[in-house]
Coordinates of N, CA, C and O and ligand atoms in Angstrom, one line a residue:
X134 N 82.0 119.8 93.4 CA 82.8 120.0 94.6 C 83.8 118.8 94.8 O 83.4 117.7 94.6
X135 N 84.9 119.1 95.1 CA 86.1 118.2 95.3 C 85.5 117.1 96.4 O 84.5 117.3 97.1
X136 N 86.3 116.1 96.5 CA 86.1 115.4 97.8 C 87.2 115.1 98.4 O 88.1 114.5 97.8
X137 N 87.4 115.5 99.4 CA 88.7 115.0 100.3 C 88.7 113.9 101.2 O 87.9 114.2 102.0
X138 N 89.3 112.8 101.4 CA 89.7 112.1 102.5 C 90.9 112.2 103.3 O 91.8 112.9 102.8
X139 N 91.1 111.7 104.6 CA 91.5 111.5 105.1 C 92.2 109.8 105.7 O 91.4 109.0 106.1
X140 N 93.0 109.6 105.6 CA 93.9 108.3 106.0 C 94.7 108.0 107.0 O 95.8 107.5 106.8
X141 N 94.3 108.2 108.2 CA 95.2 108.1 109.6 C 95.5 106.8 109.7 O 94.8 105.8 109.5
X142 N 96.4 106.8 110.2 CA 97.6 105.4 111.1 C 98.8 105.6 111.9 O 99.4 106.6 112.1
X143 N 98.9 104.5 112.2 CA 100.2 105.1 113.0 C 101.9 104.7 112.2 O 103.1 105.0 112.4
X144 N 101.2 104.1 111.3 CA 102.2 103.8 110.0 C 103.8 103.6 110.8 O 104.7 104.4 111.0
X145 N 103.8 102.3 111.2 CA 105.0 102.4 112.3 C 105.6 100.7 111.6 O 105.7 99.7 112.3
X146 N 106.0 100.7 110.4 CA 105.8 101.4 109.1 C 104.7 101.3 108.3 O 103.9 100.5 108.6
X147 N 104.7 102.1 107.4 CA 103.7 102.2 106.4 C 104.4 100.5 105.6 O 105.5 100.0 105.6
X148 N 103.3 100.1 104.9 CA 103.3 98.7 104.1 C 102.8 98.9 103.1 O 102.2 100.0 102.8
X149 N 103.1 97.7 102.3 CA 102.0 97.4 101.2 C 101.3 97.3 101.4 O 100.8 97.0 100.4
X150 N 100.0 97.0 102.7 CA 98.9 96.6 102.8 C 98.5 98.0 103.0 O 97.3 98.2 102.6
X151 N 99.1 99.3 103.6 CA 98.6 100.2 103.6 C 98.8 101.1 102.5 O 98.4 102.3 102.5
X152 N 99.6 100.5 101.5 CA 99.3 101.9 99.9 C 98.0 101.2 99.4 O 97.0 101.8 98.8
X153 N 98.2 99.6 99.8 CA 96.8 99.3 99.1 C 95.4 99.8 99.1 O 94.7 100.3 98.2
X154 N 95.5 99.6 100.3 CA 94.5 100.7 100.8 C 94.4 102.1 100.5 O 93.3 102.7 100.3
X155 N 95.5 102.7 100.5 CA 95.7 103.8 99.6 C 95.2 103.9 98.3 O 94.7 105.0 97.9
X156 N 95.4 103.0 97.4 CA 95.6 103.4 95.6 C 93.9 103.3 95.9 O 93.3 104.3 95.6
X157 N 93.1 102.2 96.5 CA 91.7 102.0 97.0 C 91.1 103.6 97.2 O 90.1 104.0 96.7
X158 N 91.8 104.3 97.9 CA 91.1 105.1 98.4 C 91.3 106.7 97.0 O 90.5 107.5 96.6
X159 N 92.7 106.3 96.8 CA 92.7 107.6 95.5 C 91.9 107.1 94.7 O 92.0 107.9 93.8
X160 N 91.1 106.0 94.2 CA 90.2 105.6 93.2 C 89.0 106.5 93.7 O 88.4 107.5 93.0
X161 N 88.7 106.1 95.0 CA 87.6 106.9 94.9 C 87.0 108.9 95.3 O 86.0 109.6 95.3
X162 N 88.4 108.8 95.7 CA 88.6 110.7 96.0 C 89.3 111.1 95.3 O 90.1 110.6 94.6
X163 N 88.9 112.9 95.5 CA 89.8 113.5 94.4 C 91.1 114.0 95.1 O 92.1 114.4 94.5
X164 N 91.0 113.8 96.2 CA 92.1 113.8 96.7 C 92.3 113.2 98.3 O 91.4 113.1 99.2
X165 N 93.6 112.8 98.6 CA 93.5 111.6 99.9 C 95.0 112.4 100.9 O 96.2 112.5 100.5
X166 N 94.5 112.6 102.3 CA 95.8 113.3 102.7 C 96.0 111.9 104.1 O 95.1 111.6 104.9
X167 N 97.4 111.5 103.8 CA 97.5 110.5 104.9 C 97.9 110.8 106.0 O 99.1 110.8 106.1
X168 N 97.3 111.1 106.8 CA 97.6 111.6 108.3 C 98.7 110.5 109.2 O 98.5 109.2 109.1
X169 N 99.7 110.9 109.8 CA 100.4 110.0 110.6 C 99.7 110.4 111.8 O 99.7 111.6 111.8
X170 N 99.2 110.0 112.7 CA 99.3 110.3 113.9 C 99.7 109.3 115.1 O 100.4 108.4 114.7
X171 N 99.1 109.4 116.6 CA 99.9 108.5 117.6 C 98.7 108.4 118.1 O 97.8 109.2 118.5
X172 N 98.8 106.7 118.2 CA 98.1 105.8 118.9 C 98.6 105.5 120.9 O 99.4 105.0 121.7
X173 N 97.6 106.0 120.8 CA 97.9 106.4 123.0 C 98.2 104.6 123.1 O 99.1 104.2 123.8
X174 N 97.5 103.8 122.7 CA 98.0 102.2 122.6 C 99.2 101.6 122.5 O 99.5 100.5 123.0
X175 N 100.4 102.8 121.7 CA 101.1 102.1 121.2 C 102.1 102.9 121.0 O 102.1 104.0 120.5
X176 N 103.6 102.1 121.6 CA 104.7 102.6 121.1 C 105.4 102.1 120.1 O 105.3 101.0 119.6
X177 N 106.3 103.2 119.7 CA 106.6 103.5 118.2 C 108.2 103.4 117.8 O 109.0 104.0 118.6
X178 N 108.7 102.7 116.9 CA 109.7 101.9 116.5 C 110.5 103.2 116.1 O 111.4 103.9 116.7
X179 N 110.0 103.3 115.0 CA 110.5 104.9 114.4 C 110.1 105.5 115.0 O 109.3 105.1 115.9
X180 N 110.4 107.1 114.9 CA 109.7 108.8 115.1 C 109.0 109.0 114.2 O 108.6 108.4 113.2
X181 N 108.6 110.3 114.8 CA 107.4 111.1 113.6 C 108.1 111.1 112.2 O 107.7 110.6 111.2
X182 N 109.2 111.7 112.7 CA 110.3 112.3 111.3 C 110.5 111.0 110.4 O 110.3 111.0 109.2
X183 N 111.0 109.7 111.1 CA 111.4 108.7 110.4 C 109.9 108.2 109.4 O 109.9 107.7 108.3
X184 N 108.8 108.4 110.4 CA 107.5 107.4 109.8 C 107.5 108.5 109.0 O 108.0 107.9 108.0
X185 N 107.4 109.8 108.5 CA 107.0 110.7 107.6 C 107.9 110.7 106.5 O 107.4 110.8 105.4
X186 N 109.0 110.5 106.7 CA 110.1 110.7 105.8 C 109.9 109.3 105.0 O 110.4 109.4 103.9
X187 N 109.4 107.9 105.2 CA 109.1 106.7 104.6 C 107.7 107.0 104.1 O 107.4 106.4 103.0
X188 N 106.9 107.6 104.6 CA 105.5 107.7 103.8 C 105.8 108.8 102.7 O 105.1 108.5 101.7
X189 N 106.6 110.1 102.7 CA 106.6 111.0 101.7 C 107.2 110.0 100.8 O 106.7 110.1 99.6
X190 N 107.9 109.3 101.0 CA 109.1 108.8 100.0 C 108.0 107.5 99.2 O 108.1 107.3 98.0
X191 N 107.0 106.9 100.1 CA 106.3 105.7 99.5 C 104.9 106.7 98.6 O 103.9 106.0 98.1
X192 N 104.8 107.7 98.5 CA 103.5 108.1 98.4 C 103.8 109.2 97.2 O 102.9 109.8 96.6
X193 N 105.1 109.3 96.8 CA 105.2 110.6 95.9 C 105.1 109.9 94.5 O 105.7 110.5 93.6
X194 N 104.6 109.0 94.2 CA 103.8 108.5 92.8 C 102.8 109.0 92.3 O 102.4 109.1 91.2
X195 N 101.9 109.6 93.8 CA 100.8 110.0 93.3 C 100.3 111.3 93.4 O 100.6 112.0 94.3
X196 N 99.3 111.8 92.4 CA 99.7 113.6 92.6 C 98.9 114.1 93.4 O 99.2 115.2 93.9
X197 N 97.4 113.1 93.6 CA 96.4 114.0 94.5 C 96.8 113.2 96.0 O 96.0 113.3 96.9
X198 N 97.4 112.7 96.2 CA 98.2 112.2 98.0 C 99.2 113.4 98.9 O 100.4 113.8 98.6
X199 N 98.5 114.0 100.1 CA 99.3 114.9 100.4 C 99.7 114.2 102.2 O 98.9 113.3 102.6
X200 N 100.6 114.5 102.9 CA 101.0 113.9 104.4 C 101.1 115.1 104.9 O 101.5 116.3 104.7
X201 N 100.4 114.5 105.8 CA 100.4 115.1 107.3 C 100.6 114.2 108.7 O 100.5 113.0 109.0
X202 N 100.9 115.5 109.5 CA 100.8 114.9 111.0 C 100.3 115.6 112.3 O 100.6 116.7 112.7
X203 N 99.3 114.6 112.8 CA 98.6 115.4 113.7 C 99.6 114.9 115.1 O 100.0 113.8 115.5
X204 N 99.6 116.3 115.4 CA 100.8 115.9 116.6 C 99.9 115.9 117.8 O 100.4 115.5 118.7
X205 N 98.9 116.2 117.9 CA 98.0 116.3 119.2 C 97.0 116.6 119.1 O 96.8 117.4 118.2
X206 N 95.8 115.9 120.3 CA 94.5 116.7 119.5 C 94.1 115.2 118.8 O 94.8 114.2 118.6
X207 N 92.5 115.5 118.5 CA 91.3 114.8 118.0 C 91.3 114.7 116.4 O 91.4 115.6 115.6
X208 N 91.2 113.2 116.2 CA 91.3 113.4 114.4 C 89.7 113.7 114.5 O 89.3 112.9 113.6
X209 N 89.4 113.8 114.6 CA 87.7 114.2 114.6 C 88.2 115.7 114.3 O 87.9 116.0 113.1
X210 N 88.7 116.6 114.8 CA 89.0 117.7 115.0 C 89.9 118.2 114.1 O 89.7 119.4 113.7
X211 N 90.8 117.6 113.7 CA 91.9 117.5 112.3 C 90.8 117.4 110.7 O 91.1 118.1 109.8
X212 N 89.7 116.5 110.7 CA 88.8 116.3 109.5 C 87.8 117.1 109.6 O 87.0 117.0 108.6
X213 N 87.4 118.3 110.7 CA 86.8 119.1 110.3 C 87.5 120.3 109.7 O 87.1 120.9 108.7
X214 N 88.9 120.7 110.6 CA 89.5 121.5 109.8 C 89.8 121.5 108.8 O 90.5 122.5 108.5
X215 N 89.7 120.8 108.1 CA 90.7 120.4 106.5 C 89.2 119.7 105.7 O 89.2 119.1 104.7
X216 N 88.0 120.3 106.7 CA 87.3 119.5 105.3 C 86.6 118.3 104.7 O 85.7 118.2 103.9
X217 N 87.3 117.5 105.3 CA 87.1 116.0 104.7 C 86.0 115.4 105.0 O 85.5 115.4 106.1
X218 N 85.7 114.8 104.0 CA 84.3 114.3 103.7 C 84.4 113.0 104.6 O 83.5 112.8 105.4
X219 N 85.8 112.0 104.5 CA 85.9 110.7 105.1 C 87.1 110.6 105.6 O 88.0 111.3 105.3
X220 N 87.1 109.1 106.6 CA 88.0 109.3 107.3 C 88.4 107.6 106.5 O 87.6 106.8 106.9
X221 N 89.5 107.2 105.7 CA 89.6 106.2 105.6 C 90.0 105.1 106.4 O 90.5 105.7 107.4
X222 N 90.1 103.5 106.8 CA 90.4 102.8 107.7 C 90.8 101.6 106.2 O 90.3 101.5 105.1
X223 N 91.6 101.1 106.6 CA 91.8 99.2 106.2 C 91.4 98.5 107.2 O 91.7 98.8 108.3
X224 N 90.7 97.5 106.8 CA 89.8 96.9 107.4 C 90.1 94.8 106.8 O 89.5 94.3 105.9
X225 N 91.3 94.0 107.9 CA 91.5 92.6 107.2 C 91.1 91.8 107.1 O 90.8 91.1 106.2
X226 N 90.7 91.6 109.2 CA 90.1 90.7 109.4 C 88.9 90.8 110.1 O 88.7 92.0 110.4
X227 N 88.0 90.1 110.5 CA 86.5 90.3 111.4 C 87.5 90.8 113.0 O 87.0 91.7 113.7
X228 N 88.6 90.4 113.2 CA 89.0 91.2 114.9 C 89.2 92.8 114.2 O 89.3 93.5 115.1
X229 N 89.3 93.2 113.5 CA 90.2 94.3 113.6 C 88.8 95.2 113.7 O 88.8 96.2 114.4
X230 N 87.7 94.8 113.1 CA 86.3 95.4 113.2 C 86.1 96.0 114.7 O 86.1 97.2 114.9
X231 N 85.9 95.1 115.5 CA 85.7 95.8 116.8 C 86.0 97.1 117.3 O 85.3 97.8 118.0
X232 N 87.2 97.2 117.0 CA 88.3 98.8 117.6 C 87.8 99.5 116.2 O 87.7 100.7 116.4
X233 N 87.3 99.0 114.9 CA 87.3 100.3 114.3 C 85.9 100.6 114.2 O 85.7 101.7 113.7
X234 N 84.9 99.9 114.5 CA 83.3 100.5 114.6 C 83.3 101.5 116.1 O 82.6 102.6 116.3
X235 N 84.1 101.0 117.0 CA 84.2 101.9 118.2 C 84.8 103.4 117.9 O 84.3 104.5 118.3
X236 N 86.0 103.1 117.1 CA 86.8 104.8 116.5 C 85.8 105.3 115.3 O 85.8 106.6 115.0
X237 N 84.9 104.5 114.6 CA 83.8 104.6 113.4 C 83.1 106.1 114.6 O 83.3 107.3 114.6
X238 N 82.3 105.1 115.5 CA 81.0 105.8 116.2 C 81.4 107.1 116.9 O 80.8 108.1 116.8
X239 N 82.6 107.0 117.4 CA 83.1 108.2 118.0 C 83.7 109.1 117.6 O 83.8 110.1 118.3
X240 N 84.2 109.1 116.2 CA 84.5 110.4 115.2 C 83.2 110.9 114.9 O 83.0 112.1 114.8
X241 N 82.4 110.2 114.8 CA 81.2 110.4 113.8 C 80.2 111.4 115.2 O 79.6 112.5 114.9
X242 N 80.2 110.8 116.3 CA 79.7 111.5 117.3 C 80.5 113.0 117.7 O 80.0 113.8 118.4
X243 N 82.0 113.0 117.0 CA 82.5 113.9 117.1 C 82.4 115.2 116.4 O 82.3 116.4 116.8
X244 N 82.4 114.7 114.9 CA 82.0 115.7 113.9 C 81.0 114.8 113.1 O 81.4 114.0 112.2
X245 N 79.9 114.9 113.3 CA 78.7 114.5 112.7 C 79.1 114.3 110.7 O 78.6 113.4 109.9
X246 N 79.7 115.0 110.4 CA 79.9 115.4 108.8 C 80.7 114.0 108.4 O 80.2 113.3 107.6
X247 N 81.7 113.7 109.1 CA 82.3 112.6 108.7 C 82.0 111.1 108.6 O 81.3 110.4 109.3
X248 N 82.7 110.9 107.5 CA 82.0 109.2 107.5 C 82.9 108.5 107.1 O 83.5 108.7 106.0
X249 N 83.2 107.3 108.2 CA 84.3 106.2 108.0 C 84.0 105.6 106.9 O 82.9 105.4 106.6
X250 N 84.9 105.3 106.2 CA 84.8 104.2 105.2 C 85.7 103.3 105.1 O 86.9 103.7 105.0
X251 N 85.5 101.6 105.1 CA 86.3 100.9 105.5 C 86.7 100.1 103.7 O 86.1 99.6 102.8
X252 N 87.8 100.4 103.9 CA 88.0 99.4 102.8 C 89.0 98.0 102.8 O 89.9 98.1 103.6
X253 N 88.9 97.1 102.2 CA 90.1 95.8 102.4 C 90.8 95.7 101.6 O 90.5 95.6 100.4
X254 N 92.0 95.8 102.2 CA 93.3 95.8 101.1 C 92.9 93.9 100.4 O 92.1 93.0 100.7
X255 N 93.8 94.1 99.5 CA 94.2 92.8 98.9 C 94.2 91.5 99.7 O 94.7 91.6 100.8
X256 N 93.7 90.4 99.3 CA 93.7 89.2 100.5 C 95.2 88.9 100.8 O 95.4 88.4 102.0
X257 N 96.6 89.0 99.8 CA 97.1 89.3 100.0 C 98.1 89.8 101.4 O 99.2 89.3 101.9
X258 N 97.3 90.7 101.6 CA 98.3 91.5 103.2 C 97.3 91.1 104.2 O 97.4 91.8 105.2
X259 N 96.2 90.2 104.2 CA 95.3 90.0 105.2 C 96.3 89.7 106.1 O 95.8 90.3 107.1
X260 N 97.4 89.1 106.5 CA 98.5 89.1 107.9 C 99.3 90.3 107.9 O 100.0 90.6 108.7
X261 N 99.1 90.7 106.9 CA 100.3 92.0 106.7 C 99.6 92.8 108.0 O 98.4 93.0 108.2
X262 N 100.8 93.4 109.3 CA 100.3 94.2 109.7 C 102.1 94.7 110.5 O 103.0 93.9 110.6
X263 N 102.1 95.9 110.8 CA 103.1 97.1 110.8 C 103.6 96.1 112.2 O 104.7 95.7 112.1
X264 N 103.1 95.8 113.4 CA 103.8 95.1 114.0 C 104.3 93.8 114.1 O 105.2 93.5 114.9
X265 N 104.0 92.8 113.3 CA 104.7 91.8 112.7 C 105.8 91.8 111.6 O 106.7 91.0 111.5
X266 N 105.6 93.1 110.8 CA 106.8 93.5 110.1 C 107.7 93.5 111.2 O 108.0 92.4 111.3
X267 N 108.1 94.2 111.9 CA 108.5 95.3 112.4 C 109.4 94.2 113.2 O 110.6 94.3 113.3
X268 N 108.4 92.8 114.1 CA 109.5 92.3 114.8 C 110.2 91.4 114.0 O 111.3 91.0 114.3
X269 N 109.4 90.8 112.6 CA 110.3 90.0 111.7 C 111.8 90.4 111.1 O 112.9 89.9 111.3
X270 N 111.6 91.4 110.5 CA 112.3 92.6 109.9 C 113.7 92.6 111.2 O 114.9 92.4 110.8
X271 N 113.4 92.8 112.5 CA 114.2 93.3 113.9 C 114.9 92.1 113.7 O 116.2 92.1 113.8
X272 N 114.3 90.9 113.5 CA 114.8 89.4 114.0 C 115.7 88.9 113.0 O 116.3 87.8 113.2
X273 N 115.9 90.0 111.5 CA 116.5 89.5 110.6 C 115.8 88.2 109.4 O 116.4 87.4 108.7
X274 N 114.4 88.4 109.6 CA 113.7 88.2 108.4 C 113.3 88.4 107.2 O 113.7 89.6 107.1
X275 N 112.9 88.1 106.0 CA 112.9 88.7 104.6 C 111.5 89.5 105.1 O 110.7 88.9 105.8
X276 N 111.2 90.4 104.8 CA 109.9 91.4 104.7 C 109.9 92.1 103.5 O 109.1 93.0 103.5
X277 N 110.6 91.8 102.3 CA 110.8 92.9 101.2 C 109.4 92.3 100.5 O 108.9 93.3 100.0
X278 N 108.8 91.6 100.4 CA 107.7 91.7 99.6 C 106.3 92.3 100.6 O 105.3 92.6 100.1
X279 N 106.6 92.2 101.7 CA 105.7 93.4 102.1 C 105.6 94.6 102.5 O 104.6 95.0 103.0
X280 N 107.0 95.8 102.2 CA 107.2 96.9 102.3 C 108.1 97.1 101.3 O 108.9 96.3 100.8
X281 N 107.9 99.0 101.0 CA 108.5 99.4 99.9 C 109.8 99.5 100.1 O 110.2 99.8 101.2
X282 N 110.6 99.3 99.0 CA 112.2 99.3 98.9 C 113.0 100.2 100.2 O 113.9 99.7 100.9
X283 N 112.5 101.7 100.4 CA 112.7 102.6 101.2 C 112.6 102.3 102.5 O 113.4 102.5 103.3
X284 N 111.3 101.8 102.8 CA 110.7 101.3 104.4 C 111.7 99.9 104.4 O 112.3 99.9 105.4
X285 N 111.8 99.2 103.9 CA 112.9 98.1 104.1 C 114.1 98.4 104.0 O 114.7 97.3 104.2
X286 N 115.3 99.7 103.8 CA 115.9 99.9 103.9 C 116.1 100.6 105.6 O 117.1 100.3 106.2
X287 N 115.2 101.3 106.0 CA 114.9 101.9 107.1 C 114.6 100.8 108.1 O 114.8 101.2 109.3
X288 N 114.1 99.6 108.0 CA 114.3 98.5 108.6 C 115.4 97.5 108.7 O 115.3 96.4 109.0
X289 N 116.3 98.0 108.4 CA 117.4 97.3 108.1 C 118.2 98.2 109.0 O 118.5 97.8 110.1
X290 N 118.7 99.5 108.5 CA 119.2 100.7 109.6 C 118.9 100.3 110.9 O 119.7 99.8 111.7
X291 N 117.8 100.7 111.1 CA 116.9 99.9 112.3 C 117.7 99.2 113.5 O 118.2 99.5 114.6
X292 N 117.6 98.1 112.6 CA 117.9 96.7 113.1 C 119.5 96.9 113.5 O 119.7 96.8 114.7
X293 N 120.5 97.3 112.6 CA 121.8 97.3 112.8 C 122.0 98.3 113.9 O 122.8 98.0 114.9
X294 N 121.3 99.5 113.9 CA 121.1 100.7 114.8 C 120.9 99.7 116.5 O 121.6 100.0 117.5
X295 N 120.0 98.9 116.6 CA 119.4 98.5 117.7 C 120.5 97.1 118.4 O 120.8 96.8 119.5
X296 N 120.9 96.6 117.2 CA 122.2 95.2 117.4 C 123.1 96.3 118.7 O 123.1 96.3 119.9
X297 N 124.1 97.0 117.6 CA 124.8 98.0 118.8 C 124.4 98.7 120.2 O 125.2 99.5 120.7
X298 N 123.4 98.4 120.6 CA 122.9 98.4 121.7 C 123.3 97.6 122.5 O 123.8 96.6 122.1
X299 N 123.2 98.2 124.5 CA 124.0 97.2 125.0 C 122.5 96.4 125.5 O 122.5 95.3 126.0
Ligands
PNS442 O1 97.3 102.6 112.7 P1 96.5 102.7 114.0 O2 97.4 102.6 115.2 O3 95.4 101.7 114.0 O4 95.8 104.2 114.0 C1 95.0 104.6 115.1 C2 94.8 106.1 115.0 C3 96.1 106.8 115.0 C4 94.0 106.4 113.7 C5 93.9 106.5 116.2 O5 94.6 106.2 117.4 C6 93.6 108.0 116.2 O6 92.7 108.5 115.5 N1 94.4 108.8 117.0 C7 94.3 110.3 117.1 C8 93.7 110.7 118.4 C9 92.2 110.4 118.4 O7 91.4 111.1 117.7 N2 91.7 109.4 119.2 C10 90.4 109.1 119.3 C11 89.9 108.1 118.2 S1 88.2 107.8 118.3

């Protein structure tokens, strides 16, 4: 029987710490679908369309990786429809634990079937994280060795897009 995972974030952008996590996660499934969804925590730099259109573009290397987006509604309720065995997380530092044993317990109390699995990207992107890109990148910083050519181009747009502002 196939195994499917699941990969939710709010990918606001997707990084190299998060394909890492990715190539991690297609090692051990036969197939991995990366969910975009929205964090009630958190507003968002790009759109749906922009974060989706940077993850199709960072993700089409690989053949069992498919994107989605849950536009509303329970990822608990998204991984029973589709199946999935697990719900992936990257996991860098000992803070980041706290919020994800809390989202761990509560999927899991949600749809009993699923099971978080935490994996750690490379020590590498252990600071790597989507909102530090995001204001370096804004401030006219180098971020190219922590996002893909495309997502740094789209941070760059961005940036020039937001200068013209009054
Ligand atoms: O990249 P993030 O912001 O850490 O991802 C958080 C995300 C999107 C995975 C989480 O907020 C989520 O699962 N949102 C969907 C709605 C939901 O199910 N919320 C309850 C989680 S226990």
């Amino acid at each position: 029987m196939s195994s499917t995972a699941i990969y939710p974030g709010t990918f606001d952008p997707f990084t190299n710490g998060h394909l890492d996590v990715l190539e991690r996660a297609v090692n051990l499934f036969d197939r991995v679908d990366v969910v975009m969804a929205e964090n009630s925590r958190k507003q968002s730099l790009f759109s749906v369309e922009e974060r989706l259109d940077m993850i199709r573009e960072v993700v089409s290397v690989f053949p069992n990786v498919g994107v989605d987006v849950l536009h509303d509604g329970l990822l608990a309720d998204y991984a029973r429809t589709v199946g999935a065995k697990a719900i992936v997380r990257g996991v860098r530092q000992v803070k980041d634990f706290e919020y994800e044993l809390q989202m761990s317990l509560l999927n899991r109390h949600l749809y009993p079937e699923v099971t978080t699995v935490f994996l750690m990207p490379n020590v590498k992107y252990t600071y790597v994280a989507s909102s530090i890109i995001r204001e370096v990148a804004l401030l006219g910083g180098d971020v190219s060795k922590f996002v893909h050519p495309y997502v740094l181009e789209m941070l760059l747009r961005k940036r020039v897009e937001r200068k013209g502002k009054p």
